CSV table of C-alpha atoms and ligand atoms in Angstrom, one decimal:
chain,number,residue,atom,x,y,z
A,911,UNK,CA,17.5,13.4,-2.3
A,912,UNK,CA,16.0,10.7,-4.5
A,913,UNK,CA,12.7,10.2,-4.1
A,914,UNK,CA,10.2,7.7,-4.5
A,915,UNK,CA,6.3,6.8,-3.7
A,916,UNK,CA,4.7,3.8,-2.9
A,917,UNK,CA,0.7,4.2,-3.1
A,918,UNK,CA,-2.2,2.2,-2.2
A,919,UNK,CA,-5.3,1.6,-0.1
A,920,UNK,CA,-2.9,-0.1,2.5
A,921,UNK,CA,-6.8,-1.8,4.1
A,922,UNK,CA,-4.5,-3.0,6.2
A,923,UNK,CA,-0.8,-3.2,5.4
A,924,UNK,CA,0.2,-6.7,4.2
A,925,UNK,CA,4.0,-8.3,4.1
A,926,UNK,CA,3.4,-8.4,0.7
A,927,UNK,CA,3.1,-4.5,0.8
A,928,UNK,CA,6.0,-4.5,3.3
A,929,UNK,CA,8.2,-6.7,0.7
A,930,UNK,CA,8.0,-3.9,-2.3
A,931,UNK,CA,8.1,-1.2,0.6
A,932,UNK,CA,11.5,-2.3,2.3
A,933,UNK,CA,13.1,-2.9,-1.2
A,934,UNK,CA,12.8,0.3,-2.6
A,935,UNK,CA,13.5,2.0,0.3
A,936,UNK,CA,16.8,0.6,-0.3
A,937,UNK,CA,17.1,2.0,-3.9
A,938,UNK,CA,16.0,5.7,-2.6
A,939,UNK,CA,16.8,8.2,0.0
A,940,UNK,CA,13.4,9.1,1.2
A,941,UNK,CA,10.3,6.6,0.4
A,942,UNK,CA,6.5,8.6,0.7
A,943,UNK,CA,4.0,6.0,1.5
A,944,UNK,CA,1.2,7.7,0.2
A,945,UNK,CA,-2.3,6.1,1.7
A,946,UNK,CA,-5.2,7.2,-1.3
A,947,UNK,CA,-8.4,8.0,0.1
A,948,UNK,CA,-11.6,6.6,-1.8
A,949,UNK,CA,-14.7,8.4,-0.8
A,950,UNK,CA,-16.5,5.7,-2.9
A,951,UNK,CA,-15.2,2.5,-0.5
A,952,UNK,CA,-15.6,1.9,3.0
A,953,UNK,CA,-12.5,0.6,4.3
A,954,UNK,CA,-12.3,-1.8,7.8
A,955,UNK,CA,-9.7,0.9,8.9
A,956,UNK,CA,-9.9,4.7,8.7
A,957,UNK,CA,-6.9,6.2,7.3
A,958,UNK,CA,-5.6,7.5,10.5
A,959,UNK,CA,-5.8,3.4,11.7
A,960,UNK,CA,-4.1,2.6,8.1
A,961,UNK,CA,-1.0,5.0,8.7
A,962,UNK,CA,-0.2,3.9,12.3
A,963,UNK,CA,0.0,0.9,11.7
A,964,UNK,CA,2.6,1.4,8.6
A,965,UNK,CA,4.5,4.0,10.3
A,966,UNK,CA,5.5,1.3,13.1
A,967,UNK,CA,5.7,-1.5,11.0
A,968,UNK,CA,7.9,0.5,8.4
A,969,UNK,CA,9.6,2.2,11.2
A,970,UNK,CA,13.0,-0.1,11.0
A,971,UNK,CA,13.7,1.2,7.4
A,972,UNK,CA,14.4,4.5,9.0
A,973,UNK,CA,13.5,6.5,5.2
A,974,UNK,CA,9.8,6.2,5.1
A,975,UNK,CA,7.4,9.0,5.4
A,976,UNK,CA,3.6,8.4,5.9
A,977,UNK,CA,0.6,10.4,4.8
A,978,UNK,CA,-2.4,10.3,3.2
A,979,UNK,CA,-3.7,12.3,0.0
A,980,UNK,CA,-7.4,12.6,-1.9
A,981,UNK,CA,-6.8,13.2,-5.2
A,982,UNK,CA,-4.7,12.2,-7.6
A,983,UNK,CA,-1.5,10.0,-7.2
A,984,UNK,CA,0.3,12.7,-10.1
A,985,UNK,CA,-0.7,15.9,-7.7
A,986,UNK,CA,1.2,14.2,-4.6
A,987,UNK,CA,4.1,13.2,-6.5
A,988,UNK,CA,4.4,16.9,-8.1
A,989,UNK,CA,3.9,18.4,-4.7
A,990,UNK,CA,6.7,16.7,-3.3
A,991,UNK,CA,9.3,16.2,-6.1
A,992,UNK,CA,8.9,12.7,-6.0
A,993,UNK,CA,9.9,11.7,-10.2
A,994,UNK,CA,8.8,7.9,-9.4
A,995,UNK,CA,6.3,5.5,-8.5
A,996,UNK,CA,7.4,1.9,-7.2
A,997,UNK,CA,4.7,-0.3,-7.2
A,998,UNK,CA,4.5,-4.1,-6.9
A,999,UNK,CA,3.3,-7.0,-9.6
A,1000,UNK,CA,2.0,-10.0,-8.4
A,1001,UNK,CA,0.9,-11.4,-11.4
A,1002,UNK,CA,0.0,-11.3,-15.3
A,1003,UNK,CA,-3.3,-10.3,-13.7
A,1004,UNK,CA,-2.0,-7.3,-12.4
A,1005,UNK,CA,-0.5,-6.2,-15.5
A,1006,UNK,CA,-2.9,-4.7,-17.9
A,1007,UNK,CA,-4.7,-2.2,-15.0
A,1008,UNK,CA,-0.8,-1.3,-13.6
A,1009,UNK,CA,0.4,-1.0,-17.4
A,1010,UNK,CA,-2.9,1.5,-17.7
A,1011,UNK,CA,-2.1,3.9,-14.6
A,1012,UNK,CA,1.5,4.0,-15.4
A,1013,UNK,CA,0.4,5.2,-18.8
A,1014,UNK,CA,-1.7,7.8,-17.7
A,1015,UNK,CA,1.0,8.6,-15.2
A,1016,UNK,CA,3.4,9.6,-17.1
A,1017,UNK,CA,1.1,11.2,-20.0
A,1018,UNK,CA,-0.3,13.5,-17.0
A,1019,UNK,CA,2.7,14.8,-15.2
A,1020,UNK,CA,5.7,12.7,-16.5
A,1021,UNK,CA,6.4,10.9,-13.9
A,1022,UNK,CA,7.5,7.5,-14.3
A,1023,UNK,CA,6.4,4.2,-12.8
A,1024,UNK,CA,9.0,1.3,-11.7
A,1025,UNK,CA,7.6,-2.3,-11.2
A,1026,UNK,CA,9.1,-4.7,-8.5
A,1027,UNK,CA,8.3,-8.2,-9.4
A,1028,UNK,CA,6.6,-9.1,-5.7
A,1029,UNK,CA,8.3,-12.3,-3.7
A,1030,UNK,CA,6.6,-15.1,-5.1
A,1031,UNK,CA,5.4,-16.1,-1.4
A,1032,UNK,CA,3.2,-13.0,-1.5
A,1033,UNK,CA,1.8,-13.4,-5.0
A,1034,UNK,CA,-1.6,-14.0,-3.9
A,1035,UNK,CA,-1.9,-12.0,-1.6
A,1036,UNK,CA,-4.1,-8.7,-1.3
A,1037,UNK,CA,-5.6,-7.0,1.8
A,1038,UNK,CA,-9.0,-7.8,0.6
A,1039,UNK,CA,-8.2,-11.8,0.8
A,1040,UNK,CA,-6.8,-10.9,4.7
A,1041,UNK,CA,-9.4,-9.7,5.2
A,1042,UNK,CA,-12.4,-12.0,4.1
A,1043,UNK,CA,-10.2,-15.2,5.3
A,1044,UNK,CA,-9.9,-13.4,8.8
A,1045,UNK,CA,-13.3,-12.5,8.7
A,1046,UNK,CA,-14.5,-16.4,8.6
A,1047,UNK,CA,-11.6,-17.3,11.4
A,1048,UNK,CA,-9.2,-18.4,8.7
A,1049,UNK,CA,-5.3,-18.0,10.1
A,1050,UNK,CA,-3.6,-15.1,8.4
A,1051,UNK,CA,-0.8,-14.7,10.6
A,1052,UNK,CA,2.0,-15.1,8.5
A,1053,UNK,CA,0.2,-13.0,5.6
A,1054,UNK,CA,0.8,-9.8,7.7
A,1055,UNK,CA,2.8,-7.8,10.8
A,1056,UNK,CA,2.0,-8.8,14.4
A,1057,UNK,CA,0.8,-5.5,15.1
A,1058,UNK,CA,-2.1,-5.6,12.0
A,1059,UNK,CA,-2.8,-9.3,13.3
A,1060,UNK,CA,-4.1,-7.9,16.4
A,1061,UNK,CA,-5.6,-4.8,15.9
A,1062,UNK,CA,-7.2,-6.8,12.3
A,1063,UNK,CA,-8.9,-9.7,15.0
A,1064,UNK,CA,-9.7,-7.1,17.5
A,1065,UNK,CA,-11.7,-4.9,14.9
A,1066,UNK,CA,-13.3,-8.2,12.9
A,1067,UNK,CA,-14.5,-9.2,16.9
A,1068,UNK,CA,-15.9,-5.5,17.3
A,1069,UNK,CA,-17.5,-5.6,13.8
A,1070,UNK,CA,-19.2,-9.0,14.8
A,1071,UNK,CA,-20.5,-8.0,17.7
A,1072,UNK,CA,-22.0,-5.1,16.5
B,405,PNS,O1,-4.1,-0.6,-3.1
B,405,PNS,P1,-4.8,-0.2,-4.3
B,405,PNS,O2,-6.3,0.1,-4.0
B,405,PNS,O3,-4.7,-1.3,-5.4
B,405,PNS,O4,-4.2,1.1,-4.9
B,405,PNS,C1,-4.6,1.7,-6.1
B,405,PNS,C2,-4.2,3.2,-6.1
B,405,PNS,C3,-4.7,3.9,-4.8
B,405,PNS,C4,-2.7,3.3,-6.1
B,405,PNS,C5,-4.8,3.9,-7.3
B,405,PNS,O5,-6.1,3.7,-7.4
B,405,PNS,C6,-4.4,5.4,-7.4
B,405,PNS,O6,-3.3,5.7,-7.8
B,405,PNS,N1,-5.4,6.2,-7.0
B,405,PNS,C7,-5.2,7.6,-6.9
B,405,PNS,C8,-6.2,8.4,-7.8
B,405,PNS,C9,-5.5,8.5,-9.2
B,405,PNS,O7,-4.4,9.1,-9.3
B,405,PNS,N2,-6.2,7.9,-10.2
B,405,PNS,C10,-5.7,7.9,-11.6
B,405,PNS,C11,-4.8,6.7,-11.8
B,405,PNS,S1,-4.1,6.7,-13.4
């Protein structure tokens, strides 16, 4: 089985995330969605929120697994086997901190990272900017799934009211 990991905060799942997710899900057998817990950053979702919602939007691909993991992206992939890391690049901006990881990546364990040039209708986007142009009743709809749309309104009107 070829294996391969897709990491991130997922704070929520974006279509930009779904774009790198889908593709390489058609390069390996099994794709791990790995969901990185930072003690250090208050997310709008908890993790349990943040891998529902990419277990049904991912659910069509049929090869995705779902979990979370504290600690470091090298222990998960050793634990499972998984010899790659797929990650998307927006931009030149990206670059230098994705260059960095990978580096340390593979200096730590091996394991290599693969860079999917993202769709160029998703290269500015990041959860964070969902979120803040949500937050100040900005129409994200076509940024991210149906599914996060309304559970993303429903938890920005529950924050607000709070
Ligand atoms: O969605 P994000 O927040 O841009 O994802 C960044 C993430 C979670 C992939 C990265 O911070 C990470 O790999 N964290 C796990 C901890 C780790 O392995 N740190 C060393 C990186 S060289």
């Amino acid at each position: 089985m070829r294996r391969a990991v897709c990491p991130g905060s997922f704070d929520p799942i974006t279509n930009g995330h779904l774009d790198i997710i889908e593709r390489a899900s058609k390069l390996y057998d099994v794709v791990h969605v790995a969901v990185l817990i930072n003690k250090n950053k208050q997310g709008l979702f908890s993790i349990e929120e943040r891998i529902e919602l990419i277990e049904e939007t991912t659910a069509s691909y049929g090869n995705i697994e779902v979990e979370s993991h504290h600690g470091l992206l090298v222990d998960f992939c050793r634990a499972r086997g998984i010899p790659a890391i797929v990650k998307g690049l927006r931009a030149v901006s990206d670059f230098d901190y994705e260059l960095q990881m990978a580096q340390m990546n593979r200096g730590l364990t091996g394991v290599e990272t693969l860079f999917v040039p993202t769709s160029p209708t998703y290269s500015f986007l990041s959860s964070t900017l969902v979120k803040e142009v949500a937050s100040y009743g900005g129409d994200v709809s076509h940024l991210i799934p149906q599914a996060v749309h309304q559970r993303l309104a429903d938890r920005i009107a529950e924050r607000a009211a709070q």
